[in-house]
Amino acid sequence: MKAVRVLEYGGPLVFNDVPTSTIARDEILVKVKSTAVNHIDLVKASGTVRQILPIDLPWIPGHEFSGVVDQIGSDVAAYAPGDAVFGTSDMGAYAEFLAVKPATIVRKPANLSFEEAASVPVASQTAWQGLFTHGHLQKGQTILIHGGAGAVGAYAVQLASHAGATVIATASGDDEAYLTSIGASRVIDYRAAQFEKVLREAVDMVLDLIGGDTQQRSFLVLKEGGHLVAATQPVSQEETARHRVSGVMMRLAPSADGLGRIARLLEEKTIRPDVATVYSLQDAAQAWKDIAGNLPGVHGMSLSGPGAARRRSHGKIVLRVA
Ligand SMILES: NC(=O)c1ccc[n+]([C@@H]2O[C@H](COP(=O)([O-])OP(=O)(O)OC[C@H]3O[C@@H](n4cnc5c(N)ncnc54)[C@H](OP(=O)(O)O)[C@@H]3O)[C@@H](O)[C@H]2O)c1
């Protein structure tokens, strides 16, 4: 099968033939239609976090996909060849075939294209778990979402708004109309204003998808007893104690139940996906160049070197495989 691989830390992406994946009795072989690019793909491949997130080289990136069931193991009853599915994987979705456990996939909503479906699993579940599992967000509360127009942020805005919260988002000013259209009550242009200076009320929850100084300043806008949930770096427990709030760095724990819940919201059009660009699999290196300038910082560091161009449109970058 064709696949994109990283042969050495920091090395180029290589597109060529590799042996086709095989499945165990409890696995499903998916013929991948599309996969999507996540910051973590680039971060893991760079080797900068190899102490905490090691990869086995050569490594096929790709944590999410859509596709069609090609083969099922003898113990699998829930799916049959031909079923259209989408889901998450620990790795390996930048390839024509992928072996997965049934517990990581869900039937693809019929109203989503394969490209749209591949863009959903990581960002939507991160948003859901950030808001509700870790942030305990409730109807009537006010939330500040940093990076609201990003892939995770846009789901967080939609899900929080649907849950009956008042949503304030930080983003580039260009994204204001988009964010208002998906449920934000207020957008603060992070390039033009400091959110802690313009916010008039304290908030119940901050979802921090940016980190660094943005996280530091977030303590100033939280109500006592509020929750700070961070996706990119640990939260200082000294600061949480000082401000009498709770703070946690989340790590996505994907599940078929969680994705199934998201699938229903997509089917009933309560939330919608956002695909910015579709590349073919063999152009994955170009897709990575596009996203490198947008890395807001993972575990306190950023891969965007001097001159890295920022992507100016919101939405996910998808790779079309077949
Ligand atoms: N912990 C986990 O389990 C987990 C899971 C998924 C993702 N993540 C992490 O979450 C982060 C967000 O992911 P993503 O896929 O949503 O990224 P993304 O699609 O690239 O979005 C990032 C957004 O942040 C905006 N931004 C940049 N600097 C900002 C600032 N100072 N204030 C407010 N907004 C700012 C960008 O806008 P402009 O481009 O207009 O500047 C962009 O819209 C990444 O670091 C990713 O690695 C963590």
Short mmCIF file of N, CA, C and O and ligand atoms in Angstrom, two decimals, residues 37-40 43 122-123 126 146-153 170-172 175 188 190-191 208-210 214 217 230-232 249-253 291 294-298 310-316, ligand 1:
data_model
loop_
_atom_site.label_atom_id
_atom_site.label_comp_id
_atom_site.label_asym_id
_atom_site.label_seq_id
_atom_site.Cartn_x
_atom_site.Cartn_y
_atom_site.Cartn_z
N VAL A 37 -4.65 16.43 9.27
CA VAL A 37 -3.36 16.80 9.88
C VAL A 37 -3.61 17.44 11.25
O VAL A 37 -4.48 18.29 11.39
N ASN A 38 -2.86 16.97 12.24
CA ASN A 38 -2.91 17.57 13.58
C ASN A 38 -1.52 18.06 13.96
O ASN A 38 -0.51 17.49 13.55
N HIS A 39 -1.48 19.11 14.79
CA HIS A 39 -0.18 19.63 15.24
C HIS A 39 0.69 18.52 15.81
O HIS A 39 1.89 18.50 15.62
N ILE A 40 0.04 17.61 16.53
CA ILE A 40 0.80 16.59 17.25
C ILE A 40 1.57 15.69 16.27
O ILE A 40 2.62 15.15 16.62
N VAL A 43 4.74 17.55 15.79
CA VAL A 43 5.51 17.62 17.03
C VAL A 43 6.17 16.26 17.30
O VAL A 43 7.36 16.19 17.62
N VAL A 122 -10.58 14.07 16.18
CA VAL A 122 -9.67 14.59 17.21
C VAL A 122 -10.16 15.93 17.75
O VAL A 122 -10.30 16.11 18.97
N ALA A 123 -10.45 16.87 16.86
CA ALA A 123 -10.81 18.21 17.33
C ALA A 123 -12.13 18.20 18.11
O ALA A 123 -12.24 18.82 19.17
N THR A 126 -11.72 16.45 21.52
CA THR A 126 -10.91 17.27 22.43
C THR A 126 -11.78 18.38 23.01
O THR A 126 -11.76 18.66 24.21
N HIS A 146 -9.88 30.29 24.25
CA HIS A 146 -8.73 30.87 23.55
C HIS A 146 -8.42 30.05 22.30
O HIS A 146 -8.23 28.83 22.40
N GLY A 147 -8.34 30.73 21.16
CA GLY A 147 -8.11 30.01 19.90
C GLY A 147 -9.43 29.50 19.36
O GLY A 147 -9.50 28.40 18.80
N GLY A 148 -10.49 30.29 19.50
CA GLY A 148 -11.85 29.85 19.18
C GLY A 148 -12.07 29.49 17.72
O GLY A 148 -12.97 28.72 17.40
N ALA A 149 -11.26 30.05 16.82
CA ALA A 149 -11.48 29.76 15.39
C ALA A 149 -10.65 28.58 14.91
O ALA A 149 -10.74 28.17 13.75
N GLY A 150 -9.82 28.02 15.80
CA GLY A 150 -9.02 26.86 15.41
C GLY A 150 -9.89 25.62 15.32
O GLY A 150 -11.10 25.66 15.56
N ALA A 151 -9.26 24.50 14.96
CA ALA A 151 -10.02 23.27 14.75
C ALA A 151 -10.74 22.84 16.02
O ALA A 151 -11.94 22.57 16.02
N VAL A 152 -10.02 22.81 17.14
CA VAL A 152 -10.64 22.43 18.42
C VAL A 152 -11.58 23.54 18.87
O VAL A 152 -12.71 23.28 19.30
N GLY A 153 -11.11 24.77 18.76
CA GLY A 153 -11.87 25.92 19.25
C GLY A 153 -13.25 26.03 18.62
O GLY A 153 -14.23 26.32 19.30
N THR A 170 -11.36 34.20 21.98
CA THR A 170 -10.27 35.01 21.44
C THR A 170 -9.87 34.39 20.11
O THR A 170 -9.87 33.17 19.95
N ALA A 171 -9.55 35.27 19.15
CA ALA A 171 -9.21 34.82 17.79
C ALA A 171 -8.68 36.02 17.03
O ALA A 171 -8.70 37.15 17.54
N SER A 172 -8.23 35.78 15.81
CA SER A 172 -7.89 36.91 14.94
C SER A 172 -9.17 37.64 14.58
O SER A 172 -10.23 37.00 14.43
N ASP A 175 -11.66 36.43 11.96
CA ASP A 175 -12.54 35.28 12.21
C ASP A 175 -13.79 35.65 13.01
O ASP A 175 -14.57 34.76 13.38
N ILE A 188 -12.92 38.48 20.94
CA ILE A 188 -11.87 39.45 21.26
C ILE A 188 -10.68 39.17 20.35
O ILE A 188 -10.15 38.05 20.32
N TYR A 190 -7.24 38.88 19.47
CA TYR A 190 -6.07 38.77 20.35
C TYR A 190 -4.90 39.61 19.86
O TYR A 190 -3.98 39.91 20.61
N ARG A 191 -4.96 40.02 18.59
CA ARG A 191 -3.87 40.85 18.07
C ARG A 191 -4.07 42.32 18.44
O ARG A 191 -3.12 43.09 18.43
N ASP A 208 -8.16 26.78 27.31
CA ASP A 208 -6.94 27.38 26.76
C ASP A 208 -6.34 26.46 25.70
O ASP A 208 -5.79 25.42 26.03
N LEU A 209 -6.47 26.88 24.44
CA LEU A 209 -5.90 26.09 23.34
C LEU A 209 -4.64 26.76 22.81
O LEU A 209 -4.19 26.46 21.70
N ILE A 210 -4.06 27.69 23.59
CA ILE A 210 -2.91 28.47 23.14
C ILE A 210 -1.70 28.29 24.06
O ILE A 210 -0.60 28.01 23.61
N THR A 214 -0.88 33.53 27.34
CA THR A 214 -2.35 33.50 27.29
C THR A 214 -2.87 32.73 28.50
O THR A 214 -3.85 33.13 29.14
N ARG A 217 -2.36 34.81 31.83
CA ARG A 217 -3.29 35.92 32.00
C ARG A 217 -4.72 35.43 32.25
O ARG A 217 -5.57 36.19 32.72
N ALA A 230 -6.51 23.30 30.00
CA ALA A 230 -5.50 23.62 28.99
C ALA A 230 -5.24 22.41 28.11
O ALA A 230 -5.23 21.27 28.59
N ALA A 231 -5.03 22.67 26.82
CA ALA A 231 -4.76 21.55 25.91
C ALA A 231 -3.31 21.50 25.47
O ALA A 231 -2.89 20.52 24.85
N THR A 232 -2.53 22.54 25.76
CA THR A 232 -1.18 22.56 25.20
C THR A 232 -0.06 22.50 26.21
O THR A 232 1.07 22.20 25.85
N MET A 249 -4.27 20.17 32.72
CA MET A 249 -3.96 19.96 31.30
C MET A 249 -4.62 18.66 30.90
O MET A 249 -4.39 17.62 31.50
N MET A 250 -5.46 18.71 29.89
CA MET A 250 -6.18 17.52 29.43
C MET A 250 -5.38 16.78 28.37
O MET A 250 -4.51 17.35 27.71
N ARG A 251 -5.65 15.52 28.25
CA ARG A 251 -5.13 14.74 27.13
C ARG A 251 -6.30 13.97 26.55
O ARG A 251 -7.00 13.26 27.30
N LEU A 252 -6.53 14.11 25.27
CA LEU A 252 -7.67 13.46 24.64
C LEU A 252 -7.67 11.95 24.89
O LEU A 252 -6.65 11.28 24.70
N ALA A 253 -8.81 11.45 25.33
CA ALA A 253 -9.00 10.00 25.48
C ALA A 253 -10.14 9.60 24.55
O ALA A 253 -11.32 9.63 24.95
N ILE A 291 0.79 24.10 8.03
CA ILE A 291 0.33 24.11 9.41
C ILE A 291 1.46 24.54 10.37
O ILE A 291 1.20 25.01 11.47
N ASN A 294 1.35 27.73 12.20
CA ASN A 294 0.19 27.92 13.08
C ASN A 294 0.32 27.24 14.42
O ASN A 294 -0.60 27.30 15.22
N LEU A 295 1.44 26.57 14.64
CA LEU A 295 1.55 25.87 15.91
C LEU A 295 1.59 26.87 17.05
O LEU A 295 2.55 27.61 17.18
N PRO A 296 0.54 26.92 17.86
CA PRO A 296 0.53 27.92 18.91
C PRO A 296 1.46 27.56 20.07
O PRO A 296 1.64 28.33 20.97
N GLY A 297 2.06 26.39 20.04
CA GLY A 297 2.96 26.01 21.13
C GLY A 297 2.43 24.78 21.82
O GLY A 297 1.31 24.75 22.28
N VAL A 298 3.24 23.76 21.84
CA VAL A 298 2.83 22.51 22.46
C VAL A 298 3.85 22.21 23.55
O VAL A 298 5.05 22.28 23.31
N ARG A 310 1.96 32.13 8.63
CA ARG A 310 0.74 31.69 9.32
C ARG A 310 -0.33 31.44 8.29
O ARG A 310 -0.48 32.17 7.32
N ARG A 311 -1.12 30.39 8.52
CA ARG A 311 -2.24 30.08 7.65
C ARG A 311 -3.35 31.07 7.99
O ARG A 311 -3.65 31.29 9.15
N ARG A 312 -3.95 31.65 6.97
CA ARG A 312 -4.89 32.72 7.26
C ARG A 312 -6.35 32.28 7.22
O ARG A 312 -7.23 33.11 7.27
N SER A 313 -6.61 30.98 7.08
CA SER A 313 -8.02 30.58 7.09
C SER A 313 -8.23 29.58 8.22
O SER A 313 -7.34 28.84 8.58
N HIS A 314 -9.44 29.59 8.78
CA HIS A 314 -9.74 28.63 9.83
C HIS A 314 -10.09 27.29 9.20
O HIS A 314 -10.28 27.18 8.00
N GLY A 315 -10.18 26.27 10.02
CA GLY A 315 -10.57 24.94 9.52
C GLY A 315 -9.40 23.99 9.43
O GLY A 315 -8.25 24.37 9.53
N LYS A 316 -9.74 22.77 9.20
CA LYS A 316 -8.78 21.67 9.28
C LYS A 316 -8.14 21.39 7.92
O LYS A 316 -8.78 21.55 6.89
N1 LIG B 1 -4.27 17.95 24.79
C1 LIG B 1 -4.89 17.35 23.78
O1 LIG B 1 -5.37 16.22 23.91
C2 LIG B 1 -5.00 18.06 22.46
C3 LIG B 1 -5.81 17.53 21.45
C4 LIG B 1 -5.94 18.25 20.25
C5 LIG B 1 -5.23 19.43 20.09
N2 LIG B 1 -4.42 19.88 21.08
C6 LIG B 1 -3.66 21.13 20.94
O2 LIG B 1 -4.59 22.21 20.95
C7 LIG B 1 -4.04 23.29 20.21
C8 LIG B 1 -5.08 23.81 19.22
O3 LIG B 1 -5.26 22.84 18.21
P1 LIG B 1 -6.07 23.17 16.88
O4 LIG B 1 -6.03 21.94 16.06
O5 LIG B 1 -7.38 23.77 17.23
O6 LIG B 1 -5.13 24.31 16.23
P2 LIG B 1 -5.42 25.31 14.99
O7 LIG B 1 -6.52 24.76 14.17
O8 LIG B 1 -4.12 25.61 14.33
O9 LIG B 1 -5.94 26.60 15.70
C9 LIG B 1 -5.14 27.48 16.42
C10 LIG B 1 -5.93 28.79 16.47
O10 LIG B 1 -5.36 29.62 17.48
C11 LIG B 1 -5.39 30.95 17.00
N3 LIG B 1 -4.40 31.70 17.78
C12 LIG B 1 -3.06 31.73 17.67
N4 LIG B 1 -2.52 32.51 18.64
C13 LIG B 1 -3.57 32.94 19.40
C14 LIG B 1 -3.66 33.74 20.57
N5 LIG B 1 -2.58 34.27 21.16
N6 LIG B 1 -4.89 33.98 21.08
C15 LIG B 1 -6.01 33.45 20.52
N7 LIG B 1 -5.99 32.68 19.40
C16 LIG B 1 -4.77 32.43 18.87
C17 LIG B 1 -5.07 30.82 15.53
O11 LIG B 1 -5.55 31.95 14.85
P3 LIG B 1 -4.64 32.71 13.72
O12 LIG B 1 -4.11 31.63 12.82
O13 LIG B 1 -5.62 33.61 13.05
O14 LIG B 1 -3.57 33.42 14.48
C18 LIG B 1 -5.88 29.57 15.16
O15 LIG B 1 -7.21 29.92 14.80
C19 LIG B 1 -2.77 22.75 19.54
O16 LIG B 1 -1.64 23.18 20.28
C20 LIG B 1 -2.93 21.24 19.62
O17 LIG B 1 -1.68 20.57 19.64
C21 LIG B 1 -4.29 19.21 22.26
#
